[in-house]
Coordinates of C-alpha atoms in Angstrom, one line a residue:
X18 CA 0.0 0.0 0.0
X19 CA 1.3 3.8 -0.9
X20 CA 1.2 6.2 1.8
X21 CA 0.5 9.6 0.9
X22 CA 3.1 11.9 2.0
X23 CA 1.2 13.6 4.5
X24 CA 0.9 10.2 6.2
X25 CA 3.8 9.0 5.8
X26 CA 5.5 12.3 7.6
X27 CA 2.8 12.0 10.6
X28 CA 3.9 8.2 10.6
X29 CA 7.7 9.0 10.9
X30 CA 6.8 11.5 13.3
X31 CA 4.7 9.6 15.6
X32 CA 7.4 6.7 15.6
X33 CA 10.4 8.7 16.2
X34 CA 8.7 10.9 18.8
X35 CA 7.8 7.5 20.6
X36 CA 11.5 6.2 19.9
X37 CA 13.0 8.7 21.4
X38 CA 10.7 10.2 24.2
X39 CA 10.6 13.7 22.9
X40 CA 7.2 14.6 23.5
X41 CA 3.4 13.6 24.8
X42 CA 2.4 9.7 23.4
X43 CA -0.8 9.2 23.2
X44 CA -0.3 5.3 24.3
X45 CA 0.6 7.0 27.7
X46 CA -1.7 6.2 30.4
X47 CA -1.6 7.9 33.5
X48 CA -0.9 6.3 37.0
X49 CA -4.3 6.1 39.5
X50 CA -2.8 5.2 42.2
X51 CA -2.4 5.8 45.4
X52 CA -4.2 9.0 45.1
X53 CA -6.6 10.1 42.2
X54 CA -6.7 13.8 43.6
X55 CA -2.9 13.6 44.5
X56 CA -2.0 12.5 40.8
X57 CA -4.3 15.2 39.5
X58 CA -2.2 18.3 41.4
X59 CA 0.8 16.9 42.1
X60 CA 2.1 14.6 39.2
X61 CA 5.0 14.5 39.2
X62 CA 5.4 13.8 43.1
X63 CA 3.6 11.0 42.8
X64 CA 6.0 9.8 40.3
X65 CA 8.9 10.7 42.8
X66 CA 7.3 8.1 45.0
X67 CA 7.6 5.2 42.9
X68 CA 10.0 2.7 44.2
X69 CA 13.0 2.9 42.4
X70 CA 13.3 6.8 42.7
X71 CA 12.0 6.4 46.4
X72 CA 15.1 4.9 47.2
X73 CA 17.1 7.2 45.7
X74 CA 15.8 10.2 47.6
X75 CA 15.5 8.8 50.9
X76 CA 19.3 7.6 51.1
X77 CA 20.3 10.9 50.7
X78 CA 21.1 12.5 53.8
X79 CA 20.2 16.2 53.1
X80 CA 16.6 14.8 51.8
X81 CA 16.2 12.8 55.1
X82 CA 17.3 16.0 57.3
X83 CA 14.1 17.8 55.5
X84 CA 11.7 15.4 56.1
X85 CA 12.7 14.9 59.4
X86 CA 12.9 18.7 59.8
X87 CA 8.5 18.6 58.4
X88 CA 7.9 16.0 60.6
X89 CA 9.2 16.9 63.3
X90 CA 7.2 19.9 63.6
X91 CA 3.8 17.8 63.1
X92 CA 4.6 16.3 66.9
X93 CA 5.9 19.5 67.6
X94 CA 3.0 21.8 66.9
X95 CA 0.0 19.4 68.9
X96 CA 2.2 20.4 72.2
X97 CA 3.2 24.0 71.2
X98 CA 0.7 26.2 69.0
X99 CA -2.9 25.8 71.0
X100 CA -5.2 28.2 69.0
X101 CA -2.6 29.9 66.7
X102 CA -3.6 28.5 63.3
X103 CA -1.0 29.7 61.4
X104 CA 1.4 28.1 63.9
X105 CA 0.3 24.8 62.7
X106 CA 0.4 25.5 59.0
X107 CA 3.3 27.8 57.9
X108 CA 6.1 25.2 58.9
X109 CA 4.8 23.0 56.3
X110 CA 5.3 25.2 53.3
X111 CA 8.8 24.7 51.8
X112 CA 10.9 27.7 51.7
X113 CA 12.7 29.2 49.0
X114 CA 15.7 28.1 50.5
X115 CA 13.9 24.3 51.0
X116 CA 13.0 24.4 47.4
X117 CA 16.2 25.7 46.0
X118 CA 17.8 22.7 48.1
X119 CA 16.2 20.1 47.1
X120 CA 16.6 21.6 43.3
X121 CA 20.2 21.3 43.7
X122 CA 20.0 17.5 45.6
X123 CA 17.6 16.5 42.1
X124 CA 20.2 17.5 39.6
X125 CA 23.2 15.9 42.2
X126 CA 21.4 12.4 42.5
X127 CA 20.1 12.5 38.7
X128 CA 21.5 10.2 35.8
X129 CA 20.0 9.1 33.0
X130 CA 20.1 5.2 33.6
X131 CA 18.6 5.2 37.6
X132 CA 15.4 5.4 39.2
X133 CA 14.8 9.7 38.2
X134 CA 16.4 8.9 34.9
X135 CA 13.5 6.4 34.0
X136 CA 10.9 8.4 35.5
X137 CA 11.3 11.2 33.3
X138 CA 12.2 9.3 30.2
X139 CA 8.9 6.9 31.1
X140 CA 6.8 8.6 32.7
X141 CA 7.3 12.9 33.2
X142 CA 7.7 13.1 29.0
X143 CA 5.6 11.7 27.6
X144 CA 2.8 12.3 30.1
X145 CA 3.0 15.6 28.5
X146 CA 1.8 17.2 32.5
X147 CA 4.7 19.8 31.4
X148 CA 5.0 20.1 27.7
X149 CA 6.0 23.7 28.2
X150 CA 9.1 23.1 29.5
X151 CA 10.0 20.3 27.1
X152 CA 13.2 22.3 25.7
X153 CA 14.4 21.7 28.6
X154 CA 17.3 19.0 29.4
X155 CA 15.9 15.9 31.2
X156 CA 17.5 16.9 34.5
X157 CA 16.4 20.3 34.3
X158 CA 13.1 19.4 33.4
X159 CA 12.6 16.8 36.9
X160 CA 13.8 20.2 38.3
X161 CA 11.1 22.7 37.1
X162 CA 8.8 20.1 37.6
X163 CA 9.7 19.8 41.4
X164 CA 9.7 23.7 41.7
X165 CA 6.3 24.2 40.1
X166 CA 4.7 20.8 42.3
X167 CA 6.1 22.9 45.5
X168 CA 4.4 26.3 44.4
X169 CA 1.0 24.8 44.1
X170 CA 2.0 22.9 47.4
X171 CA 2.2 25.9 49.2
X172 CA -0.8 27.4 47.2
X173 CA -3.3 24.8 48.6
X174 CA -2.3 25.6 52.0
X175 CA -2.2 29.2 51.7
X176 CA -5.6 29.0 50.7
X177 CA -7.1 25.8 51.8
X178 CA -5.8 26.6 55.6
X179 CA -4.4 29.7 55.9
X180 CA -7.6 31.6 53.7
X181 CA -5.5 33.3 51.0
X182 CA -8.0 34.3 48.4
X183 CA -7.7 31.7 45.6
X184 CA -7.7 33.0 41.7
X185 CA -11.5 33.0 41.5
X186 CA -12.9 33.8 45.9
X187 CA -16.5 33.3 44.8
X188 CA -16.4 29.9 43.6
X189 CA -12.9 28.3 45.3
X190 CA -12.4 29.5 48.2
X191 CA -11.6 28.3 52.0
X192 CA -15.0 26.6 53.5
X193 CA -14.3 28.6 57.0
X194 CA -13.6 31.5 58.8
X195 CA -10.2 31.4 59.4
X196 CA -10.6 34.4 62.1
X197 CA -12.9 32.7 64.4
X198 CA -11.4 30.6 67.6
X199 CA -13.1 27.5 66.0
X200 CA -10.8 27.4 62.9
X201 CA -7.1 27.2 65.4
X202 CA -8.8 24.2 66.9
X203 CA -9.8 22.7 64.0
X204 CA -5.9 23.2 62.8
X205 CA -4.6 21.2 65.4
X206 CA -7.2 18.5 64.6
X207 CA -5.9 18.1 60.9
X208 CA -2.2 18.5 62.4
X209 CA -2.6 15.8 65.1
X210 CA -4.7 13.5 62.4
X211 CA -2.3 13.8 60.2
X212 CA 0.9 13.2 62.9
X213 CA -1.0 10.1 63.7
X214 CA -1.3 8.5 60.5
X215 CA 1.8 10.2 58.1
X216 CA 3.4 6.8 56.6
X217 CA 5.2 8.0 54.1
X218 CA 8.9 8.7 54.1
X219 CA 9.5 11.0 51.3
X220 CA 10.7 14.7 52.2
X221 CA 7.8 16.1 50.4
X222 CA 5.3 13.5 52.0
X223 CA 4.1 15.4 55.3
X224 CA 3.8 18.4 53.5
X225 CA 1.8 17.0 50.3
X226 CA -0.1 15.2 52.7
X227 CA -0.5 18.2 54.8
X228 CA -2.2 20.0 51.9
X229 CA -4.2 17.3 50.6
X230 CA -6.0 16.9 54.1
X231 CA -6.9 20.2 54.0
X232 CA -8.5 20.0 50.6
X233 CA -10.6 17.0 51.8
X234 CA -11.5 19.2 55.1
X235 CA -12.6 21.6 52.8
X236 CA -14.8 19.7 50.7
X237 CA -12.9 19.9 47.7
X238 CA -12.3 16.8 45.9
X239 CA -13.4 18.4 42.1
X240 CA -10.5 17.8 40.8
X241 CA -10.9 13.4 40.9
X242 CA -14.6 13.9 39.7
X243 CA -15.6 10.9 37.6
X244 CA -11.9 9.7 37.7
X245 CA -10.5 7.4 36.0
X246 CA -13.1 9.1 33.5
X247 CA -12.2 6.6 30.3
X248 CA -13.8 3.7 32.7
X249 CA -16.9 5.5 34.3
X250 CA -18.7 8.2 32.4
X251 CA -16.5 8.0 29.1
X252 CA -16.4 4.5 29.0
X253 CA -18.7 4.2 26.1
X254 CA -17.8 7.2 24.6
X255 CA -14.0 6.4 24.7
X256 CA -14.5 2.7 23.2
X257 CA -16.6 4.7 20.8
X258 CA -13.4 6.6 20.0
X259 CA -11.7 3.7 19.5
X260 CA -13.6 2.1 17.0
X261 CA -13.4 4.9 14.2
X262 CA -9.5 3.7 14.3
X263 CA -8.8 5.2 10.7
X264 CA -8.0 9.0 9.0
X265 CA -10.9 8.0 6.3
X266 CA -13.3 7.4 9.5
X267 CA -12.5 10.3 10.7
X268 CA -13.0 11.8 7.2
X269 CA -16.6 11.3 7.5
X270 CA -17.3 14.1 10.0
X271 CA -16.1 18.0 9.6
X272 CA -15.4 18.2 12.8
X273 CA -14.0 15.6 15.9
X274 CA -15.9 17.0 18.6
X275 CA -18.6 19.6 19.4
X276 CA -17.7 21.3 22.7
X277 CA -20.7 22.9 24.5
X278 CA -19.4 25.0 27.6
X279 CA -21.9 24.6 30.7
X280 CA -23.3 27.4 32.7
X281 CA -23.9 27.0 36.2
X282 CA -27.3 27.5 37.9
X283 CA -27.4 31.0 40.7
X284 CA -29.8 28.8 42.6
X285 CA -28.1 25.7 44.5
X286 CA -31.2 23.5 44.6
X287 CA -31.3 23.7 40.6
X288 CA -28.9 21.2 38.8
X289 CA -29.4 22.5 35.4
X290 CA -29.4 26.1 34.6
X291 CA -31.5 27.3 31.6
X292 CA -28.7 28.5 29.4
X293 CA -27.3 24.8 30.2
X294 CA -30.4 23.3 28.8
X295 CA -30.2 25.5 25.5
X296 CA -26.6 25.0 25.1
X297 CA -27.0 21.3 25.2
X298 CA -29.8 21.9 22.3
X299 CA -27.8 23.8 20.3
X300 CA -24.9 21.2 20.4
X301 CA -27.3 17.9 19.7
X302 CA -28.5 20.1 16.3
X303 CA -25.2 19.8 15.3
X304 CA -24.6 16.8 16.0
X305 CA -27.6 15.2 14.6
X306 CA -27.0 17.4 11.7
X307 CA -23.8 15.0 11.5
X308 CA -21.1 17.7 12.0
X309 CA -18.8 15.4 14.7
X310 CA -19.1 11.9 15.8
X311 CA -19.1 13.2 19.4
X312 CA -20.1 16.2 21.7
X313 CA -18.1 17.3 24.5
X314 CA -20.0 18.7 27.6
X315 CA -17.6 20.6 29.8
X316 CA -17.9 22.1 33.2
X317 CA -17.3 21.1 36.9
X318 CA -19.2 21.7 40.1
X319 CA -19.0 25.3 40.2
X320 CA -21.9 27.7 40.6
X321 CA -23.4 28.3 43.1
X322 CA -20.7 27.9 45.9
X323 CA -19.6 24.6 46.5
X324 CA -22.6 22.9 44.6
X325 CA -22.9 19.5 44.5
X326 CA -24.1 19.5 40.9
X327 CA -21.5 19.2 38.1
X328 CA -22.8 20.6 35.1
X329 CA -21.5 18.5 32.6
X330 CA -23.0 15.3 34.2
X331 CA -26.5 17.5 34.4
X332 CA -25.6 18.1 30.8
X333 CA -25.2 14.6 29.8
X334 CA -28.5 13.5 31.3
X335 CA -30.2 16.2 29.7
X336 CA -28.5 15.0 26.5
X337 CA -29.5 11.3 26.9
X338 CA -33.1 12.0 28.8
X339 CA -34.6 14.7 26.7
X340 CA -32.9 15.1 23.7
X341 CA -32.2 11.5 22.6
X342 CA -28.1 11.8 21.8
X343 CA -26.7 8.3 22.8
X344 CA -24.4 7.9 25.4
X345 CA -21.4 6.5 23.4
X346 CA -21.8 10.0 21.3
X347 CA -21.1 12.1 24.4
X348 CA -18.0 12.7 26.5
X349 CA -18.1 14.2 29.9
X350 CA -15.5 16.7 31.2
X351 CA -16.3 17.5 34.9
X352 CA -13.6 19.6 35.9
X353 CA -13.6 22.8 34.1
X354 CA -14.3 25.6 36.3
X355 CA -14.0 29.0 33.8
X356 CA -14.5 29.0 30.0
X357 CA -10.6 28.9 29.4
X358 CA -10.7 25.9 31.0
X359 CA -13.8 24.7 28.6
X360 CA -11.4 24.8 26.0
X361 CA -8.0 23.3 27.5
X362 CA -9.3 20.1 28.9
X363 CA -11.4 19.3 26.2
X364 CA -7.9 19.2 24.3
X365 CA -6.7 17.0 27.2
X366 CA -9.8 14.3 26.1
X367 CA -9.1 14.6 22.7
X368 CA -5.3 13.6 22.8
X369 CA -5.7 11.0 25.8
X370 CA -8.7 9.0 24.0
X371 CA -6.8 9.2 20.7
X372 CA -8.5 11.6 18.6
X373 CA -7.2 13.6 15.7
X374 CA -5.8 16.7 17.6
X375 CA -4.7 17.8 13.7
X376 CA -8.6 18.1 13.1
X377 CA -10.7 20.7 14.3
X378 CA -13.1 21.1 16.7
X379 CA -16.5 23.2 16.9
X380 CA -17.6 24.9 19.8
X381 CA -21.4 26.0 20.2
X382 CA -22.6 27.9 22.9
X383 CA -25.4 30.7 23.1
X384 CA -24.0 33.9 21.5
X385 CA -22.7 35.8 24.3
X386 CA -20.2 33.1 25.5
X387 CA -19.3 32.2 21.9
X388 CA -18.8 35.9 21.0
X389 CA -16.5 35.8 23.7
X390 CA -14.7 33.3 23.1
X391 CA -14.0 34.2 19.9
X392 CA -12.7 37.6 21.1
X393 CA -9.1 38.9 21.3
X394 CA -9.7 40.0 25.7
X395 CA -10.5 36.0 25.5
X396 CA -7.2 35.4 24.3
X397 CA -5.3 37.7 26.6
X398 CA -7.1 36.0 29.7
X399 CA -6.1 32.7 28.3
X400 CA -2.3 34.0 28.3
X401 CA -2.6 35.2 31.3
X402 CA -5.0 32.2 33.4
X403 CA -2.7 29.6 31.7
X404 CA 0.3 31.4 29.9
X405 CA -0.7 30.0 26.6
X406 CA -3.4 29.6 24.3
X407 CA -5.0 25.9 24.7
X408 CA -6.8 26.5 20.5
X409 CA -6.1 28.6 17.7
X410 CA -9.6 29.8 16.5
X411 CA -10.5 28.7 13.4
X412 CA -13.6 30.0 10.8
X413 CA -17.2 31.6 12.5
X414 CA -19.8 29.8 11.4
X415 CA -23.1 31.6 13.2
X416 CA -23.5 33.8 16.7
X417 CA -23.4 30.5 17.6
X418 CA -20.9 28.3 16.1
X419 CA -16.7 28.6 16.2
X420 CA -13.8 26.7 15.0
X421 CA -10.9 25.3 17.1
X422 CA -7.8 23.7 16.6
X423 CA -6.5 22.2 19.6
X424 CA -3.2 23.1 20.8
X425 CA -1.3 20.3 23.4
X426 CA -0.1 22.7 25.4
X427 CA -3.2 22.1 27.2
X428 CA -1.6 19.0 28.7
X429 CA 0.9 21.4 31.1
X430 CA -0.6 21.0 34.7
X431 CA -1.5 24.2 36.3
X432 CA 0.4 24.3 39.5
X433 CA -1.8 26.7 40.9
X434 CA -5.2 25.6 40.1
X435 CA -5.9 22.6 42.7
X436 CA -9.7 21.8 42.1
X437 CA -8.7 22.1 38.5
X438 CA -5.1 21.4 37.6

């Protein structure tokens, strides 16, 4: 058989990209365990706990001298801080001068053939969790990772037990009042809970710990809704995916997906808002009119504050209940939590489950979110929420309807986004 020369070059690339580990595979599958909401914010720590690089860091003396250092101040703080909140909690940040040592100890203990090597030749790489950096030497890149992952360490504790407004305070915020006498009480609890159970011996362990606690304290588990999502909500959808297995399948359709954005409800006793229900019209027109294969329904448990209703599981019911769409047609993505977001993880789906990421995408909303959207202050926020641009907009079809091509620097985890990495 003759391979046109626009497959052949996407077959050489694919196959030396895999070769040599230069970039995101799709064949990649992330790790689940031990933690889905660890593995969501923290990646590349939970890589760092894998056996072989475990053993690396916690025979080297300067490594063990920090995490002795975090937990000693876990037995510390039950006997010394009483009601002084921040007592309990600012010890477990890392320090600049913490982070810039264990930066240094990374690069010292790193070689290509051990346990850190492997990890991000295996595992960091082609994960693609931080594509943006992939100029970057292997070494170098273990190091940013490390120095990002300790950022948005610190950034769940600022604002998940210290009450540092988060990027978006209506929405994400700190579930209490971090003023009132109950809250330094309720730090100890989490402090002593945590002294009594810590197991793990890594020098970053009490402190990830540490900041995972809080989230669950908090209520905030968002970011492992649904997860692993390819074997709960996306099963069908996903083994859909794989069964148009061919460039001439995919010919059939314009488009790969049609995203619809959700809208959350003002009132928290509603579970599907009104503009939900007509963006989820508009998007099974199209796809009845055969424009895409599937539709993507983004958005996470947002509005009101701390609902329990995601809309993009609303959305799919509404999808399947009322408007007759069949399940295997529609992919759920819970997490988003702004429209940026919308966009970027959508991008994640596409590239994990396999889909053409070379083909574009459709987005249809009401007007007034795809106006926006299309919009060059859109852009800008993007830069500025993400650093980069998760599409590149492609042709207007209506008020309605927009282009995308997807851009895989949506894959880069966003350090400081811990419902929605």
């Amino acid at each position: 058989m003759r391979l046109r020369p626009t497959t052949l070059i996407l077959v050489l690339f694919c196959s030396q990209a895999y070769a040599q580990q230069t970039g995101p595979q799709v064949s990649y599958k992330p790790i689940y365990n031990p933690s889905t909401v660890q593995l969501k914010i923290f990646y590349a720590l939970a890589l760092l706990e894998s056996p072989e690089a475990s053993r690396i860091l916690t025979n080297d003396p300067a490594l063990r001298s920090l995490y002795k250092k975090k937990n000693d101040h876990l037995n510390r703080a039950v006997k010394e801080c009483g009601g002084d909140a921040g007592c309990y909690t600012g010890p477990m940040k890392f320090t600049q001068d913490e982070i810039k040592l264990v930066s240094g100890r990374l690069s010292a203990l790193y070689k290509k053939d051990n346990g850190l090597g492997k990890l991000v030749s295996e595992d960091l790489i082609p994960s693609g969790t931080y594509i943006l950096y992939d100029s970057l030497s292997p070494e170098e890149l273990l190091v940013k990772a490390w120095e990002l992952e300790a950022q948005g360490l610190n950034h769940t504790i600022e604002v998940y037990a210290e009450g540092k407004k988060p990027n978006y305070p209506a929405i994400d915020s700190i579930a209490f009042d971090v003023k009132s006498r109950s809250f330094g009480t309720l730090a100890y609890d989490v402090t002593e809970t945590l002294r009594q159970e810590q197991t793990r011996n890594s020098f970053f362990g009490p402190s990830m710990q540490y900041a995972l606690l809080w989230l669950e304290v908090n209520g905030r588990s968002e970011a492992a809704d649904y997860e692993p999502l390819r074997y709960t909500e996306n099963k069908a959808a996903f083994l859909h995916a794989k069964s148009i297995d061919s460039l001439a399948s995919w010919g059939k359709f314009k488009y790969s997906v049609i995203l619809v954005p959700g809208s959350g409800p003002s009132d928290p006793a509603v579970a599907l808002s009104p503009v939900g229900m007509l963006r989820c019209r508009l998007g099974a027109l199209r796809y009845f009119e055969g424009l895409a294969p599937f539709i993507v329904v983004s958005g996470g448990r947002v509005h009101p504050f701390k609902t329990q209703y995601s809309e993009a599981y609303e959305m799919k019911k509404y999808l399947m209940d009322e408007l007759h769409v069949p399940e295997k047609a529609i992919i759920l993505e819970p997490h988003a939590r702004h429209t940026t977001t919308n966009l970027r993880n959508t991008v994640r789906l596409l590239f994990r489950y396999g889909m053409p990421v070379e083909k574009p995408g459709l987005i249809t909303t009401t007007r007034s979110q795809s106006l926006s959207i299309g919009s060059a202050a859109f852009a800008e926020r993007c830069r500025r929420e993400l650093g980069y641009l998760p599409y590149r907009l492609g042709e207007r079809l209506s008020d309605t309807d927009l282009e995308f091509l997807p851009s895989l620097n949506s894959l880069q985890i966003d350090h400081d986004e811990p419902l929605d990495p």
